[in-house]
XYZ file of C-alpha atoms in Angstrom:
678
model
C -27.394 -43.768 -7.410
C -31.021 -43.024 -6.488
C -30.776 -39.583 -8.018
C -29.460 -41.082 -11.285
C -32.097 -43.815 -11.931
C -33.872 -41.879 -14.664
C -30.511 -41.168 -16.312
C -29.181 -44.730 -16.275
C -32.402 -46.663 -17.213
C -33.502 -46.314 -20.829
C -37.222 -45.901 -20.045
C -38.176 -45.558 -23.704
C -37.106 -49.157 -24.408
C -38.368 -50.416 -21.036
C -41.799 -48.802 -21.548
C -42.134 -50.440 -24.994
C -41.153 -53.836 -23.554
C -43.580 -53.643 -20.609
C -46.406 -52.302 -22.771
C -46.008 -55.349 -25.064
C -46.019 -57.636 -21.997
C -49.267 -56.083 -20.804
C -50.989 -56.429 -24.170
C -49.874 -60.069 -24.462
C -50.602 -61.285 -20.923
C -52.995 -58.714 -19.435
C -50.626 -58.227 -16.485
C -50.040 -54.541 -15.845
C -46.592 -53.314 -14.728
C -44.859 -50.404 -13.038
C -41.351 -49.412 -12.000
C -41.114 -47.590 -8.654
C -38.072 -46.250 -6.835
C -37.439 -47.255 -3.237
C -39.395 -44.211 -1.983
C -42.566 -45.301 -3.822
C -42.297 -42.816 -6.711
C -43.735 -44.172 -9.995
C -41.117 -44.033 -12.749
C -42.932 -46.081 -15.417
C -46.314 -47.804 -15.769
C -48.479 -49.664 -18.292
C -52.058 -51.030 -18.237
C -53.081 -49.788 -14.807
C -56.607 -50.583 -13.598
C -59.197 -47.836 -13.567
C -59.908 -48.504 -9.882
C -56.327 -47.388 -9.154
C -55.949 -44.531 -11.631
C -59.403 -42.986 -11.045
C -59.873 -43.762 -7.340
C -57.033 -45.154 -5.214
C -54.221 -42.990 -6.664
C -56.421 -39.855 -6.742
C -57.789 -39.730 -3.212
C -55.086 -38.473 -0.757
C -55.844 -41.113 1.883
C -55.973 -44.098 -0.472
C -52.969 -42.752 -2.401
C -51.097 -42.731 0.898
C -52.123 -46.389 1.355
C -50.631 -47.096 -2.081
C -47.286 -45.488 -1.150
C -47.210 -47.352 2.177
C -47.898 -50.635 0.416
C -45.289 -49.977 -2.277
C -42.684 -49.071 0.333
C -43.404 -52.135 2.476
C -43.164 -54.327 -0.615
C -39.910 -52.660 -1.642
C -38.430 -53.301 1.797
C -39.313 -56.984 1.464
C -37.038 -57.067 -1.573
C -34.181 -56.048 0.644
C -34.595 -59.358 2.490
C -33.229 -61.211 -0.564
C -36.427 -62.610 -2.181
C -36.667 -62.920 -5.976
C -40.237 -61.561 -5.813
C -42.883 -61.095 -3.139
C -46.676 -61.113 -2.972
C -48.426 -58.481 -0.937
C -52.058 -57.438 -0.358
C -52.116 -53.659 -0.415
C -54.062 -51.582 2.117
C -56.664 -50.812 -0.574
C -57.548 -54.549 -0.874
C -55.747 -55.796 -3.995
C -52.705 -58.014 -4.569
C -49.344 -56.649 -5.810
C -46.120 -58.492 -6.677
C -42.662 -56.906 -6.868
C -39.344 -57.940 -8.462
C -36.139 -56.095 -7.404
C -33.967 -54.287 -9.972
C -30.340 -54.636 -8.901
C -27.365 -52.894 -10.576
C -23.835 -53.863 -9.509
C -25.227 -55.368 -6.289
C -27.211 -52.214 -5.439
C -31.010 -52.460 -5.153
C -32.127 -49.316 -6.979
C -35.837 -49.898 -7.853
C -38.654 -52.472 -8.116
C -40.639 -53.827 -11.036
C -44.273 -54.255 -9.949
C -47.228 -56.194 -11.332
C -50.563 -56.639 -9.610
C -53.902 -54.899 -9.161
C -55.608 -58.344 -9.277
C -57.164 -60.864 -6.877
C -56.335 -64.496 -6.125
C -60.022 -65.124 -5.263
C -63.346 -63.378 -5.677
C -63.209 -60.125 -3.705
C -65.424 -59.290 -0.705
C -67.858 -56.721 -2.174
C -68.823 -55.424 1.277
C -65.166 -54.392 1.946
C -65.132 -52.186 -1.134
C -68.631 -50.817 -0.416
C -67.368 -49.703 3.007
C -64.223 -48.299 1.365
C -66.368 -46.288 -1.092
C -68.363 -44.881 1.779
C -65.244 -44.188 3.902
C -63.362 -42.280 1.205
C -66.359 -40.640 -0.494
C -66.113 -42.570 -3.798
C -69.129 -42.784 -6.139
C -70.280 -46.237 -5.081
C -71.704 -47.265 -8.447
C -68.667 -46.142 -10.443
C -66.257 -47.573 -7.874
C -67.916 -51.024 -7.885
C -68.122 -50.941 -11.695
C -64.338 -50.369 -11.790
C -63.916 -53.218 -9.307
C -65.590 -55.625 -11.784
C -62.727 -55.021 -14.259
C -60.098 -56.238 -11.773
C -59.230 -59.820 -12.784
C -59.053 -62.843 -10.511
C -55.998 -64.965 -11.377
C -54.390 -68.084 -10.017
C -50.995 -68.196 -8.385
C -49.851 -70.509 -11.186
C -50.612 -67.814 -13.769
C -48.827 -65.260 -11.663
C -45.831 -67.603 -11.325
C -45.558 -67.864 -15.126
C -45.798 -64.092 -15.457
C -43.220 -63.554 -12.712
C -40.758 -65.916 -14.379
C -40.966 -63.665 -17.453
C -40.703 -60.498 -15.378
C -37.621 -61.877 -13.640
C -36.027 -62.214 -17.074
C -37.204 -58.688 -17.863
C -35.547 -57.295 -14.742
C -32.313 -59.076 -15.694
C -32.573 -57.516 -19.149
C -33.244 -54.081 -17.605
C -30.299 -54.568 -15.282
C -27.977 -55.508 -18.159
C -29.235 -52.612 -20.307
C -28.892 -50.249 -17.363
C -25.437 -51.500 -16.522
C -24.292 -50.947 -20.107
C -25.885 -47.494 -20.118
C -24.345 -46.647 -16.765
C -20.924 -47.770 -17.922
C -21.339 -45.702 -21.083
C -22.377 -42.666 -19.035
C -19.427 -43.147 -16.694
C -17.140 -43.612 -19.693
C -18.503 -40.423 -21.275
C -18.046 -38.536 -17.986
C -14.498 -39.843 -17.625
C -13.785 -38.963 -21.247
C -15.202 -35.479 -20.762
C -13.225 -35.004 -17.546
C -10.112 -36.286 -19.307
C -10.660 -33.883 -22.182
C -11.289 -30.999 -19.779
C -8.229 -31.975 -17.719
C -6.135 -32.195 -20.880
C -7.484 -28.867 -22.071
C -6.853 -27.280 -18.657
C -3.293 -28.597 -18.569
C -2.882 -27.651 -22.200
C -3.915 -24.044 -21.583
C -2.278 -23.811 -18.144
C 1.166 -23.968 -19.700
C 3.218 -20.839 -19.159
C 4.146 -20.971 -22.824
C 2.593 -21.858 -26.146
C 1.892 -25.520 -27.001
C 1.719 -26.664 -30.643
C 0.961 -30.051 -32.212
C 2.023 -30.030 -35.856
C 2.358 -32.531 -38.669
C 5.204 -31.683 -41.016
C 4.995 -28.056 -39.902
C 1.219 -27.629 -40.276
C -0.419 -26.765 -36.945
C -3.088 -29.322 -35.954
C -3.747 -28.108 -32.400
C -2.513 -25.353 -30.055
C -3.322 -23.810 -26.708
C -4.439 -20.353 -25.654
C -0.895 -19.528 -24.548
C 0.342 -19.654 -28.154
C -2.422 -17.273 -29.206
C -1.517 -14.797 -26.453
C 2.182 -15.061 -27.272
C 1.936 -14.623 -31.046
C -1.086 -12.343 -31.400
C -2.955 -14.775 -33.694
C -6.413 -16.053 -32.697
C -6.939 -19.808 -32.377
C -8.771 -20.181 -35.717
C -5.915 -18.409 -37.524
C -3.326 -20.733 -36.006
C -5.044 -24.021 -36.879
C -3.837 -25.080 -40.333
C -1.061 -22.449 -40.401
C 2.514 -23.291 -41.369
C 4.281 -23.172 -37.999
C 7.438 -21.716 -39.576
C 5.517 -18.437 -40.028
C 5.756 -18.060 -36.226
C 9.571 -18.082 -36.563
C 11.617 -15.089 -37.757
C 13.207 -15.682 -41.212
C 16.750 -15.728 -39.794
C 15.845 -18.711 -37.555
C 13.699 -20.804 -39.934
C 16.574 -22.899 -41.357
C 17.682 -23.752 -37.822
C 14.162 -24.772 -36.778
C 13.621 -26.854 -39.928
C 16.871 -28.759 -39.294
C 15.721 -29.531 -35.749
C 12.356 -30.793 -37.041
C 13.903 -33.028 -39.701
C 16.453 -34.475 -37.268
C 13.852 -35.117 -34.552
C 15.844 -32.981 -32.100
C 14.271 -33.141 -28.623
C 16.370 -30.799 -26.460
C 15.717 -27.112 -25.689
C 17.241 -24.553 -28.043
C 16.835 -20.852 -28.770
C 15.515 -19.076 -31.858
C 13.884 -15.768 -32.782
C 10.063 -15.684 -32.779
C 7.833 -13.528 -34.980
C 4.526 -12.146 -33.731
C 1.554 -11.233 -35.903
C 2.521 -7.545 -35.634
C 5.968 -8.498 -37.089
C 7.632 -7.944 -33.707
C 10.650 -10.196 -33.122
C 11.312 -11.708 -29.698
C 13.739 -14.257 -28.177
C 12.198 -17.722 -28.079
C 13.056 -21.041 -26.474
C 11.748 -24.165 -28.252
C 11.530 -27.730 -26.987
C 9.858 -30.511 -28.996
C 8.892 -34.193 -28.747
C 7.709 -36.690 -31.384
C 4.475 -38.250 -30.044
C 1.581 -40.428 -31.365
C -1.574 -38.425 -31.997
C -4.750 -39.554 -33.776
C -3.046 -42.521 -35.368
C 0.128 -40.831 -36.562
C 3.462 -39.582 -35.232
C 3.379 -35.801 -34.884
C 5.588 -33.225 -33.164
C 4.593 -31.430 -29.984
C 6.443 -28.163 -29.408
C 6.579 -25.805 -26.440
C 7.099 -22.131 -27.336
C 8.459 -20.032 -24.438
C 8.966 -16.271 -24.685
C 12.306 -15.578 -22.959
C 12.290 -11.788 -23.382
C 12.353 -11.158 -19.622
C 15.010 -13.842 -19.149
C 17.214 -12.138 -21.758
C 16.676 -8.767 -20.102
C 17.643 -10.285 -16.754
C 20.754 -11.821 -18.293
C 21.690 -8.473 -19.835
C 21.155 -6.756 -16.483
C 23.266 -9.417 -14.770
C 26.086 -8.946 -17.287
C 25.812 -5.165 -16.924
C 25.804 -5.486 -13.144
C 28.817 -7.794 -13.238
C 30.691 -5.354 -15.478
C 29.678 -2.455 -13.262
C 30.790 -4.236 -10.099
C 34.057 -5.189 -11.792
C 34.558 -1.540 -12.788
C 33.763 -0.313 -9.260
C 36.105 -2.840 -7.649
C 38.912 -2.121 -10.084
C 38.601 1.653 -9.582
C 38.010 1.592 -5.844
C 40.897 2.312 -3.526
C 40.102 -0.854 -1.558
C 42.041 -3.996 -2.377
C 39.619 -6.907 -2.842
C 40.436 -10.619 -2.608
C 37.888 -13.430 -2.956
C 38.765 -16.860 -1.535
C 36.888 -20.178 -1.649
C 36.097 -22.061 1.562
C 39.560 -23.652 1.446
C 41.084 -20.126 1.319
C 42.318 -20.547 -2.250
C 42.341 -17.331 -4.318
C 39.337 -17.028 -6.681
C 39.545 -13.346 -7.644
C 41.725 -10.327 -6.839
C 41.322 -6.689 -7.866
C 44.036 -4.653 -9.533
C 44.322 -2.566 -6.352
C 45.127 -5.768 -4.434
C 47.835 -6.732 -6.939
C 49.349 -3.247 -6.739
C 49.126 -3.001 -2.955
C 50.842 -6.336 -2.287
C 53.100 -6.295 -5.367
C 51.965 -9.680 -6.754
C 50.848 -10.980 -10.164
C 47.388 -12.399 -10.764
C 48.642 -15.566 -12.497
C 50.947 -16.218 -9.540
C 48.197 -16.336 -6.903
C 44.839 -17.375 -8.472
C 44.118 -20.944 -7.333
C 46.779 -20.863 -4.639
C 46.174 -20.940 -0.898
C 46.195 -17.573 0.851
C 48.812 -18.714 3.386
C 51.013 -20.115 0.638
C 51.177 -16.651 -0.969
C 51.619 -14.897 2.397
C 53.085 -17.429 4.858
C 53.949 -14.683 7.356
C 50.241 -13.966 8.124
C 49.973 -13.934 11.976
C 47.555 -16.049 14.037
C 45.397 -12.971 14.684
C 44.420 -12.820 10.981
C 44.028 -16.593 10.669
C 41.466 -16.458 13.485
C 39.591 -13.710 11.562
C 39.463 -15.991 8.497
C 38.197 -18.955 10.550
C 35.407 -16.861 12.110
C 34.358 -15.410 8.732
C 34.106 -18.951 7.313
C 31.611 -19.650 10.126
C 29.425 -16.710 9.070
C 30.753 -13.720 11.028
C 31.439 -10.282 9.536
C 34.557 -8.712 11.072
C 36.128 -5.298 10.465
C 38.479 -2.646 11.789
C 38.648 1.049 10.944
C 42.356 1.473 11.658
C 44.635 -1.475 12.213
C 48.476 -1.606 12.046
C 49.838 -4.171 9.581
C 53.522 -5.185 9.709
C 54.829 -5.699 6.186
C 57.605 -8.151 5.283
C 60.067 -5.260 4.896
C 59.383 -4.134 8.478
C 57.258 -1.135 7.436
C 53.949 -0.642 9.264
C 50.875 0.153 7.166
C 47.684 1.417 8.762
C 44.723 -0.353 7.130
C 40.951 -0.280 7.152
C 39.661 -3.807 6.509
C 36.577 -5.998 6.436
C 36.332 -9.792 6.184
C 32.951 -11.374 5.451
C 31.558 -14.667 4.086
C 30.052 -15.033 0.606
C 27.259 -17.524 -0.101
C 26.445 -20.085 -2.763
C 23.007 -20.197 -4.423
C 21.918 -22.918 -1.970
C 22.716 -20.662 1.005
C 25.894 -22.402 2.089
C 29.106 -20.430 2.670
C 31.274 -20.548 -0.442
C 34.257 -18.691 0.977
C 35.305 -15.245 2.205
C 35.846 -11.761 0.764
C 38.556 -9.523 2.224
C 38.538 -5.759 1.641
C 41.624 -3.800 2.685
C 42.589 -0.158 2.217
C 45.871 1.451 3.237
C 45.015 4.606 5.197
C 48.489 5.867 6.141
C 47.679 9.323 4.774
C 44.396 9.444 6.678
C 46.092 8.452 9.945
C 48.731 11.138 9.364
C 46.019 13.737 8.742
C 44.144 12.642 11.867
C 47.271 13.132 13.954
C 47.700 16.621 12.468
C 44.055 17.398 13.138
C 44.430 16.299 16.756
C 47.390 18.672 17.178
C 45.424 21.515 15.591
C 42.387 20.732 17.772
C 44.543 20.953 20.874
C 45.827 24.361 19.829
C 42.302 25.433 18.935
C 40.999 24.376 22.351
C 43.635 26.588 24.027
C 42.683 29.522 21.786
C 38.959 28.988 22.437
C 39.534 28.941 26.194
C 41.476 32.204 25.956
C 38.802 33.757 23.754
C 35.984 32.688 26.096
C 37.831 34.306 28.988
C 38.253 37.554 27.067
C 34.592 37.510 25.957
C 33.484 36.983 29.534
C 35.595 39.904 30.758
C 34.351 42.135 27.929
C 30.742 41.144 28.606
C 31.072 42.142 32.233
C 32.580 45.476 31.182
C 29.726 46.088 28.705
C 27.084 45.168 31.246
C 28.597 47.623 33.723
C 28.800 50.300 31.016
C 25.177 49.649 29.962
C 24.011 49.970 33.524
C 25.874 53.260 33.892
C 24.445 54.437 30.567
C 20.906 53.552 31.624
C 21.347 55.405 34.900
C 22.863 58.394 33.096
C 20.093 58.417 30.476
C 17.384 58.242 33.107
C 18.961 61.003 35.206
C 19.735 63.334 32.296
C 16.306 62.812 30.735
C 14.605 63.506 34.048
C 16.712 66.611 34.711
C 16.108 67.998 31.207
C 12.332 67.949 31.587
C 12.355 70.798 34.203
C 14.104 73.465 31.994
C 12.012 72.389 29.004
C 8.857 73.024 31.013
C 10.249 76.498 31.804
C 10.985 77.221 28.136
C 7.555 76.076 27.068
C 5.831 78.002 29.907
C 7.589 81.310 29.210
C 7.043 80.955 25.465
C 3.340 80.539 26.072
C 3.361 83.490 28.504
C 5.034 85.714 25.873
C 2.287 84.879 23.394
C -0.462 85.444 25.967
C 0.872 88.830 27.249
C 2.577 90.341 24.228
C 0.904 88.490 21.451
C -0.969 91.545 20.203
C 2.253 93.577 20.080
C 4.265 90.955 18.114
C 4.417 90.756 14.376
C 3.797 87.525 12.520
C 7.501 86.648 12.209
C 7.966 86.960 16.003
C 4.889 84.811 16.592
C 6.313 82.187 14.195
C 9.628 82.141 16.091
C 7.865 81.652 19.440
C 5.650 78.878 17.938
C 8.770 77.144 16.575
C 10.359 77.342 20.048
C 7.258 75.739 21.565
C 7.087 72.951 18.907
C 10.777 72.197 19.356
C 10.248 72.084 23.128
C 7.348 69.648 22.691
C 9.427 67.425 20.373
C 12.332 67.464 22.827
C 9.943 66.648 25.643
C 8.514 63.694 23.632
C 12.030 62.464 22.914
C 12.881 62.621 26.610
C 9.608 60.871 27.467
C 10.367 58.090 24.991
C 13.922 57.746 26.322
C 12.572 57.507 29.866
C 10.054 54.885 28.735
C 12.786 52.947 26.913
C 14.993 53.159 30.035
C 12.130 51.987 32.269
C 11.673 48.956 29.984
C 15.310 48.042 30.629
C 15.034 48.515 34.391
C 11.523 47.288 35.194
C 10.671 43.685 36.079
C 8.413 41.640 33.793
C 5.130 40.650 35.469
C 2.921 38.285 33.477
C -0.808 38.391 34.172
C -4.074 37.378 32.536
C -5.160 40.270 30.321
C -8.434 40.705 28.452
C -7.203 41.751 25.020
C -10.311 43.405 23.579
C -10.631 46.191 26.236
C -6.928 47.048 25.823
C -7.353 47.551 22.058
C -10.568 49.559 22.533
C -8.869 51.800 25.138
C -5.892 52.548 22.838
C -8.185 53.341 19.908
C -10.258 55.618 22.119
C -7.076 57.496 23.184
C -6.490 58.316 19.505
C -10.168 58.969 18.662
C -9.693 62.704 17.896
C -6.890 62.047 15.417
C -8.759 59.115 13.849
C -11.978 61.083 13.406
C -10.199 64.175 12.098
C -8.602 62.232 9.227
C -11.568 59.942 8.522
C -9.949 56.640 9.441
C -11.815 53.354 8.897
C -11.096 50.966 11.759
C -11.561 47.193 11.331
C -10.970 44.748 14.205
C -11.686 41.093 14.893
C -10.410 40.924 18.473
C -12.365 38.206 20.371
C -13.232 38.251 24.076
C -10.138 36.288 25.006
C -7.608 36.331 27.821
C -3.923 36.160 27.063
C -1.002 35.912 29.489
C 1.520 38.728 29.152
C 3.122 41.752 30.804
C 0.222 44.295 30.675
C 2.442 47.401 30.442
C 4.654 45.798 27.789
C 1.611 44.854 25.690
C 0.171 48.393 25.951
C 3.513 49.976 24.975
C 3.796 47.703 21.908
C 0.195 48.210 20.704
C 0.182 51.981 21.491
C 3.273 52.566 19.357
C 2.012 50.367 16.477
C -1.354 52.175 16.391
C 0.386 55.581 16.593
C 2.680 54.546 13.726
C -0.273 53.374 11.610
C -2.071 56.717 12.150
C 1.054 58.805 11.421
C 1.954 57.048 8.165
C -1.627 56.710 6.842
C -3.046 60.208 7.466
C -2.332 61.347 3.917
C -3.787 58.213 2.266
C -7.088 58.116 0.430
C -9.615 56.310 2.656
C -7.080 55.682 5.443
C -7.688 52.271 7.071
C -6.315 50.453 10.103
C -7.013 46.734 10.585
C -6.314 45.028 13.945
C -6.552 41.221 13.889
C -6.033 38.292 16.220
C -5.311 34.590 15.627
C -3.637 31.726 17.466
C -2.135 28.290 17.028
C -1.105 25.606 19.527
C 1.947 27.536 20.749
C 1.427 31.277 20.113
C -0.968 34.227 20.006
C -0.656 36.638 17.059
C -1.856 40.293 17.058
C -1.405 42.264 13.834
C -1.821 45.983 13.022
C -2.163 46.739 9.302
C -2.417 50.128 7.547
C -2.638 51.375 3.963
C -0.070 54.151 4.371
C 3.303 54.873 2.785
C 4.736 51.423 3.614
C 8.438 50.604 3.309
C 10.941 48.549 1.355
C 11.340 45.033 2.820
C 15.130 45.376 2.838
C 14.596 47.631 5.911
C 12.283 45.132 7.702
C 14.824 44.511 10.528
C 16.495 47.931 10.614
C 13.266 49.758 11.510
C 13.255 48.093 14.964
C 16.640 49.600 15.886
C 16.683 52.749 18.078
C 16.846 56.137 16.309
C 16.400 54.541 12.863
C 14.176 56.534 10.492
C 13.095 55.771 6.908
C 11.350 59.124 6.304
C 12.199 62.806 6.859
C 11.217 64.220 10.264
C 9.684 67.245 8.462
C 7.229 64.935 6.651
C 6.576 62.422 9.441
C 7.636 63.809 12.851
C 8.861 61.301 15.420
C 11.681 60.347 17.774
C 12.836 57.101 16.086
C 12.331 55.213 19.360
C 8.751 53.875 19.064
C 9.433 50.655 17.089
C 12.585 49.986 19.157
C 10.359 50.095 22.257
C 7.951 47.626 20.581
C 10.828 45.189 19.892
C 12.212 45.557 23.452
C 8.781 45.094 25.063
C 8.168 41.884 23.045
C 11.653 40.486 23.749
C 11.172 40.991 27.495
C 7.964 38.884 27.337
C 9.664 36.105 25.339
C 7.849 37.142 22.173
C 8.873 38.907 18.993
C 7.688 41.433 16.423
C 7.983 41.228 12.636
C 7.004 43.534 9.787
C 5.922 43.295 6.165
C 5.583 46.253 3.873
C 5.408 47.543 0.335
C 6.149 51.094 -0.746
C 3.002 53.254 -1.102
C 0.763 50.273 -0.280
C 1.000 50.012 3.484
C 2.588 48.024 6.255
C 1.701 45.142 8.580
C 3.246 44.613 12.022
C 2.757 41.266 13.811
C 3.184 40.689 17.547
C 3.876 37.056 18.461
C 3.390 36.060 22.121
C 4.142 32.531 23.378
C 1.407 30.737 25.262
C 2.332 29.748 28.807
C 0.856 27.388 31.433
C -2.660 28.559 32.204
């Protein structure tokens, strides 16, 4: 309460009252809180206002004296005399509100007997007061008797009672106002916290509404107040609403609402007749049920859809309650078991089918305890002795409160499926026998082919090696003829001998390539660390004459990197790709060869790109087969073995080669080598 004293005491009235008391009796007054703070004063002596309350030390004496005097009030006295530390007499009366001592009413700054002048002279000297002015102020301090003070205190006691009563009334009014404000705010908060619109109307005219109604209808608050509430209802529902108003109907009902933008929406209304501002009015809750209606429509649609699915599914569906009485059956169920719906709905499952064995009854008992049971193929003995193979599932269904409401049984006759499975098993058995026979034949044929390939490789190597000797003789004697008899031969003879030599060289190259191809088949792969950049530089240097003669531009980005591969296989692959690029780009304008390198986590990639004649991508795999040519030998001489050797060399290292090309725009060949443990 200490922090509220200035709010609960009407100091304007109190100041007027105490000022009149001072002018009538000459007794000054003051109201101080329990910490010595001055809240009100009248008629204070100059010695206090100009000296004691100004100087820090004497002002401190004043606060100490006031506090000591205030504490005396706590001992239960009606009033108490006290000589302050600055030499004068003060008297205090407690101000008590609802039993709580909140402040003190003081009078004083007088003497009961003539003061000791020497005390005040010393005080003037001690605190640095102007002695003459200080003693002059002292003369104005009255000397009064205790009887006079008693009379004054009797009046001041009445004054404190009056202050207490006034303060109590003011406090109660403040508390009432606070409670009223809190009540209004609470009402307003509850009013606007509604999930719908709230309206208070008198004979249809809106007196009050909440923010929810404004948000729902699109009207602002000021537009709604004074409006005819029926304007918030669509025309087709206004007669209904008016009848409910006139009859005092107080249960929920549905109507069609109308927003400011003329949009209609489903609405639920619920009203009460209540007293408000001295009259009986009607309070109405507006609730937009658009989402509820959508949910209901979805539920109906879902129900219809599920009904359609069940009725058109091959499974027979039966729904039982927890007592195993039939609740629902699908048409498939009726057809499968040759029963009528009106004959079984509401009846016990075992009454309809008394022959159900204990095995199935146990399934039903377990499902009613929450288990889901099923079988993919189960024999079912019908009443006529026929066995049906069925696929079934039995599971519980649950009420809204989570309790088991009963069981659902799905069954499907799968006789045809079982028959097909038996046929498939027979066919699989026959197929297994055929596969075993085929694998045996493939194995035998593979062994025969491997033996034939080995013989072919040996034959190719031997024949190729044996052919090189006579070819050297043909080439040597042809050259000797030109050297010895060249001057005696005419041009036609020279041309014939040159053709013989060129043919010999081509045959020799073919034999060399065949030998190389054969060696690739027979040699063992040896993987080593290989510095890639020197290999590329060496192969380019081997072709330097041809490159310079035709003005090739060479671009490379090979880093100083080691890769793990078969060195001879890598050289064979790169040598043939570079030779190919030179051969098919010689006739190009500004012939260019680009050799690049890149890698990822698993592989190294080396590409050779040219801007030569290129090829159609439909031949991208064929060009790696032996003796396959896309161009005439007269235009681009070659053996048709080079790219086959590239493919074989890469396969032996666990890598691969691929090609991309476009006619008359060039080709790109990419070697892909797998990274191995390093």
